[in-house]
Amino acid sequence: MSVANTAVSSQVGPPASNGPCGDDHCGIRDVLDRLGDRWTVLVIVELSKGVRRFRELERAIPGISQRMLTLTTKRLCRDGLVQRTAYPTIPPQVDYRLTPMGRSLAEMVNALADWSRDHMDAMADARADWDAEQEVPQHSPR
Amino acid sequence: MSVANTAVSSQVGPPASNGPCGDDHCGIRDVLDRLGDRWTVLVIVELSKGVRRFRELERAIPGISQRMLTLTTKRLCRDGLVQRTAYPTIPPQVDYRLTPMGRSLAEMVNALADWSRDHMDAMADARADWDAEQEVPQHSPR
DNA sequence: CTGCATCCCACGAGATACTG
DNA sequence: CAGTATCTCGTGGGATGCAG
């Protein structure tokens, strides 16, 4: 797929149904703001593997706090990406699963993860290179 | 396009097994941390349209400050996603362009933007729905 | 087990001023 | 024009404790 100088794919704003902000980045921010935080993506990835209970998520995502897990899942529910089901048992039991929309987002995220895996070495390399170039108060690069 | 498993859509749920990358979330974080901040994505999108000078970027991205533009472009350069070219003229002139790797990332970002446009209405709807449900001590929404 | 509230700190990011 | 340096502030997010 040639993407060379022609931007990517849908740079051209659809004339009718879209183009609220004159600029190109209409609703991108909306999604990116969700994906931007530290945990949302990880929760989505985990839930893409199947239904999970609260504690299961917590254990599956090392480092997340209850607070953050609660907030994250709540936001995802609010956005219609995750469905929460609570059983009025004792002790209480709640499980979370992706909605169809959530699953389609998960696909995107996974594509990104794929890309990430494919390029992370190149990025690390470039970074090291750049760092070295900036860091030479003395000379003799090696 | 990718290397390994694509599409998480198949809700594989190996019993007590982990997903694509063992247990950790590979380098997703690495990429997401970049995409997470407020401006990186917008800069990438803008640069996906072609070579841009510093001021051009600044004007093209309403709301960004010089500081943030400098930091963002610098990070992108460091990661090998953007190439910076400075001409020792007076006044100084610098331009930025995506590297091949940067362009491939731009494709991903654009796919995400695409998805976003496709689903933002559904998300807004779900959000309103959820909000209403939480906010109504009384019922009969008349 | 789930979830919410509070305190608190670190960091992203805006505004402004200055250099080359 | 391009970039750096400071100061400040809002907020994301960790730790802890309480409640259903």
PDB file of N, CA and C in Angstrom, chain A residues 54-100:
ATOM      1  N   PHE A  54     -13.682  -8.841  38.522  1.00  0.00           N
ATOM      2  CA  PHE A  54     -12.884  -7.709  38.986  1.00  0.00           C
ATOM      3  C   PHE A  54     -11.485  -8.151  39.430  1.00  0.00           C
ATOM      4  N   ARG A  55     -11.453  -9.104  40.303  1.00  0.00           N
ATOM      5  CA  ARG A  55     -10.182  -9.553  40.835  1.00  0.00           C
ATOM      6  C   ARG A  55      -9.300 -10.175  39.765  1.00  0.00           C
ATOM      7  N   GLU A  56      -9.933 -10.846  38.827  1.00  0.00           N
ATOM      8  CA  GLU A  56      -9.167 -11.464  37.745  1.00  0.00           C
ATOM      9  C   GLU A  56      -8.438 -10.396  36.937  1.00  0.00           C
ATOM     10  N   LEU A  57      -9.168  -9.330  36.668  1.00  0.00           N
ATOM     11  CA  LEU A  57      -8.535  -8.228  35.945  1.00  0.00           C
ATOM     12  C   LEU A  57      -7.376  -7.668  36.751  1.00  0.00           C
ATOM     13  N   GLU A  58      -7.650  -7.479  38.017  1.00  0.00           N
ATOM     14  CA  GLU A  58      -6.626  -6.898  38.880  1.00  0.00           C
ATOM     15  C   GLU A  58      -5.353  -7.747  38.883  1.00  0.00           C
ATOM     16  N   ARG A  59      -5.566  -9.051  38.947  1.00  0.00           N
ATOM     17  CA  ARG A  59      -4.397  -9.928  38.968  1.00  0.00           C
ATOM     18  C   ARG A  59      -3.722  -9.989  37.600  1.00  0.00           C
ATOM     19  N   ALA A  60      -4.530  -9.872  36.568  1.00  0.00           N
ATOM     20  CA  ALA A  60      -3.983 -10.011  35.217  1.00  0.00           C
ATOM     21  C   ALA A  60      -3.176  -8.795  34.794  1.00  0.00           C
ATOM     22  N   ILE A  61      -3.416  -7.695  35.471  1.00  0.00           N
ATOM     23  CA  ILE A  61      -2.729  -6.465  35.090  1.00  0.00           C
ATOM     24  C   ILE A  61      -1.842  -6.009  36.228  1.00  0.00           C
ATOM     25  N   PRO A  62      -0.618  -6.458  36.216  1.00  0.00           N
ATOM     26  CA  PRO A  62       0.275  -6.168  37.328  1.00  0.00           C
ATOM     27  C   PRO A  62       0.503  -4.670  37.459  1.00  0.00           C
ATOM     28  N   GLY A  63       0.366  -4.196  38.666  1.00  0.00           N
ATOM     29  CA  GLY A  63       0.670  -2.792  38.900  1.00  0.00           C
ATOM     30  C   GLY A  63      -0.540  -1.890  38.995  1.00  0.00           C
ATOM     31  N   ILE A  64      -1.675  -2.380  38.546  1.00  0.00           N
ATOM     32  CA  ILE A  64      -2.856  -1.528  38.600  1.00  0.00           C
ATOM     33  C   ILE A  64      -3.422  -1.528  40.019  1.00  0.00           C
ATOM     34  N   SER A  65      -3.950  -0.407  40.420  1.00  0.00           N
ATOM     35  CA  SER A  65      -4.551  -0.320  41.746  1.00  0.00           C
ATOM     36  C   SER A  65      -6.059  -0.499  41.616  1.00  0.00           C
ATOM     37  N   GLN A  66      -6.706  -0.844  42.718  1.00  0.00           N
ATOM     38  CA  GLN A  66      -8.159  -0.999  42.670  1.00  0.00           C
ATOM     39  C   GLN A  66      -8.824   0.262  42.160  1.00  0.00           C
ATOM     40  N   ARG A  67      -8.362   1.339  42.682  1.00  0.00           N
ATOM     41  CA  ARG A  67      -8.923   2.612  42.276  1.00  0.00           C
ATOM     42  C   ARG A  67      -8.911   2.776  40.766  1.00  0.00           C
ATOM     43  N   MET A  68      -7.750   2.572  40.195  1.00  0.00           N
ATOM     44  CA  MET A  68      -7.608   2.764  38.755  1.00  0.00           C
ATOM     45  C   MET A  68      -8.424   1.745  37.971  1.00  0.00           C
ATOM     46  N   LEU A  69      -8.459   0.522  38.482  1.00  0.00           N
ATOM     47  CA  LEU A  69      -9.251  -0.489  37.786  1.00  0.00           C
ATOM     48  C   LEU A  69     -10.723  -0.115  37.800  1.00  0.00           C
ATOM     49  N   THR A  70     -11.186   0.343  38.939  1.00  0.00           N
ATOM     50  CA  THR A  70     -12.577   0.781  39.040  1.00  0.00           C
ATOM     51  C   THR A  70     -12.870   1.920  38.076  1.00  0.00           C
ATOM     52  N   LEU A  71     -12.025   2.926  38.122  1.00  0.00           N
ATOM     53  CA  LEU A  71     -12.242   4.078  37.251  1.00  0.00           C
ATOM     54  C   LEU A  71     -12.207   3.681  35.781  1.00  0.00           C
ATOM     55  N   THR A  72     -11.233   2.860  35.451  1.00  0.00           N
ATOM     56  CA  THR A  72     -11.065   2.474  34.046  1.00  0.00           C
ATOM     57  C   THR A  72     -12.261   1.681  33.536  1.00  0.00           C
ATOM     58  N   THR A  73     -12.654   0.693  34.312  1.00  0.00           N
ATOM     59  CA  THR A  73     -13.798  -0.116  33.874  1.00  0.00           C
ATOM     60  C   THR A  73     -15.062   0.740  33.793  1.00  0.00           C
ATOM     61  N   LYS A  74     -15.191   1.642  34.728  1.00  0.00           N
ATOM     62  CA  LYS A  74     -16.384   2.482  34.709  1.00  0.00           C
ATOM     63  C   LYS A  74     -16.437   3.331  33.443  1.00  0.00           C
ATOM     64  N   ARG A  75     -15.295   3.924  33.126  1.00  0.00           N
ATOM     65  CA  ARG A  75     -15.236   4.719  31.910  1.00  0.00           C
ATOM     66  C   ARG A  75     -15.566   3.874  30.682  1.00  0.00           C
ATOM     67  N   LEU A  76     -15.015   2.685  30.657  1.00  0.00           N
ATOM     68  CA  LEU A  76     -15.256   1.817  29.505  1.00  0.00           C
ATOM     69  C   LEU A  76     -16.731   1.443  29.399  1.00  0.00           C
ATOM     70  N   CYS A  77     -17.354   1.216  30.547  1.00  0.00           N
ATOM     71  CA  CYS A  77     -18.787   0.931  30.543  1.00  0.00           C
ATOM     72  C   CYS A  77     -19.547   2.134  30.013  1.00  0.00           C
ATOM     73  N   ARG A  78     -19.169   3.279  30.517  1.00  0.00           N
ATOM     74  CA  ARG A  78     -19.836   4.509  30.121  1.00  0.00           C
ATOM     75  C   ARG A  78     -19.771   4.715  28.612  1.00  0.00           C
ATOM     76  N   ASP A  79     -18.642   4.352  28.051  1.00  0.00           N
ATOM     77  CA  ASP A  79     -18.471   4.557  26.620  1.00  0.00           C
ATOM     78  C   ASP A  79     -19.070   3.426  25.798  1.00  0.00           C
ATOM     79  N   GLY A  80     -19.661   2.470  26.489  1.00  0.00           N
ATOM     80  CA  GLY A  80     -20.299   1.384  25.747  1.00  0.00           C
ATOM     81  C   GLY A  80     -19.319   0.392  25.161  1.00  0.00           C
ATOM     82  N   LEU A  81     -18.137   0.350  25.710  1.00  0.00           N
ATOM     83  CA  LEU A  81     -17.141  -0.581  25.192  1.00  0.00           C
ATOM     84  C   LEU A  81     -17.108  -1.860  26.006  1.00  0.00           C
ATOM     85  N   VAL A  82     -17.577  -1.753  27.229  1.00  0.00           N
ATOM     86  CA  VAL A  82     -17.558  -2.898  28.124  1.00  0.00           C
ATOM     87  C   VAL A  82     -18.927  -3.027  28.783  1.00  0.00           C
ATOM     88  N   GLN A  83     -19.317  -4.268  28.968  1.00  0.00           N
ATOM     89  CA  GLN A  83     -20.579  -4.495  29.661  1.00  0.00           C
ATOM     90  C   GLN A  83     -20.312  -5.084  31.040  1.00  0.00           C
ATOM     91  N   ARG A  84     -20.903  -4.468  32.025  1.00  0.00           N
ATOM     92  CA  ARG A  84     -20.711  -4.913  33.394  1.00  0.00           C
ATOM     93  C   ARG A  84     -21.915  -5.716  33.852  1.00  0.00           C
ATOM     94  N   THR A  85     -21.679  -6.848  34.476  1.00  0.00           N
ATOM     95  CA  THR A  85     -22.777  -7.654  34.992  1.00  0.00           C
ATOM     96  C   THR A  85     -22.530  -7.961  36.454  1.00  0.00           C
ATOM     97  N   ALA A  86     -23.451  -7.559  37.284  1.00  0.00           N
ATOM     98  CA  ALA A  86     -23.300  -7.795  38.718  1.00  0.00           C
ATOM     99  C   ALA A  86     -24.324  -8.822  39.187  1.00  0.00           C
ATOM    100  N   TYR A  87     -23.853  -9.819  39.899  1.00  0.00           N
ATOM    101  CA  TYR A  87     -24.747 -10.825  40.465  1.00  0.00           C
ATOM    102  C   TYR A  87     -24.932 -10.531  41.948  1.00  0.00           C
ATOM    103  N   PRO A  88     -26.159 -10.392  42.367  1.00  0.00           N
ATOM    104  CA  PRO A  88     -26.433 -10.011  43.761  1.00  0.00           C
ATOM    105  C   PRO A  88     -26.229 -11.181  44.706  1.00  0.00           C
ATOM    106  N   THR A  89     -25.067 -11.756  44.659  1.00  0.00           N
ATOM    107  CA  THR A  89     -24.759 -12.869  45.535  1.00  0.00           C
ATOM    108  C   THR A  89     -23.899 -12.380  46.685  1.00  0.00           C
ATOM    109  N   ILE A  90     -23.641 -13.294  47.580  1.00  0.00           N
ATOM    110  CA  ILE A  90     -22.729 -12.936  48.650  1.00  0.00           C
ATOM    111  C   ILE A  90     -21.651 -13.991  48.738  1.00  0.00           C
ATOM    112  N   PRO A  91     -20.426 -13.589  48.560  1.00  0.00           N
ATOM    113  CA  PRO A  91     -19.968 -12.222  48.292  1.00  0.00           C
ATOM    114  C   PRO A  91     -20.337 -11.783  46.881  1.00  0.00           C
ATOM    115  N   PRO A  92     -20.374 -10.512  46.683  1.00  0.00           N
ATOM    116  CA  PRO A  92     -20.760  -9.984  45.375  1.00  0.00           C
ATOM    117  C   PRO A  92     -19.835 -10.465  44.265  1.00  0.00           C
ATOM    118  N   GLN A  93     -20.414 -10.651  43.120  1.00  0.00           N
ATOM    119  CA  GLN A  93     -19.618 -11.084  41.983  1.00  0.00           C
ATOM    120  C   GLN A  93     -19.979 -10.227  40.768  1.00  0.00           C
ATOM    121  N   VAL A  94     -18.954  -9.738  40.127  1.00  0.00           N
ATOM    122  CA  VAL A  94     -19.172  -8.863  38.981  1.00  0.00           C
ATOM    123  C   VAL A  94     -18.275  -9.327  37.849  1.00  0.00           C
ATOM    124  N   ASP A  95     -18.815  -9.364  36.672  1.00  0.00           N
ATOM    125  CA  ASP A  95     -17.900  -9.643  35.562  1.00  0.00           C
ATOM    126  C   ASP A  95     -18.040  -8.633  34.446  1.00  0.00           C
ATOM    127  N   TYR A  96     -16.969  -8.538  33.706  1.00  0.00           N
ATOM    128  CA  TYR A  96     -16.872  -7.554  32.629  1.00  0.00           C
ATOM    129  C   TYR A  96     -16.594  -8.272  31.322  1.00  0.00           C
ATOM    130  N   ARG A  97     -17.221  -7.788  30.290  1.00  0.00           N
ATOM    131  CA  ARG A  97     -16.922  -8.337  28.966  1.00  0.00           C
ATOM    132  C   ARG A  97     -17.021  -7.224  27.927  1.00  0.00           C
ATOM    133  N   LEU A  98     -16.277  -7.399  26.854  1.00  0.00           N
ATOM    134  CA  LEU A  98     -16.314  -6.401  25.799  1.00  0.00           C
ATOM    135  C   LEU A  98     -17.652  -6.456  25.062  1.00  0.00           C
ATOM    136  N   THR A  99     -18.143  -5.315  24.711  1.00  0.00           N
ATOM    137  CA  THR A  99     -19.300  -5.258  23.825  1.00  0.00           C
ATOM    138  C   THR A  99     -18.781  -5.432  22.389  1.00  0.00           C
ATOM    139  N   PRO A 100     -19.675  -5.614  21.441  1.00  0.00           N
ATOM    140  CA  PRO A 100     -19.223  -5.706  20.044  1.00  0.00           C
ATOM    141  C   PRO A 100     -18.356  -4.518  19.650  1.00  0.00           C
TER     142      PRO A 100
END
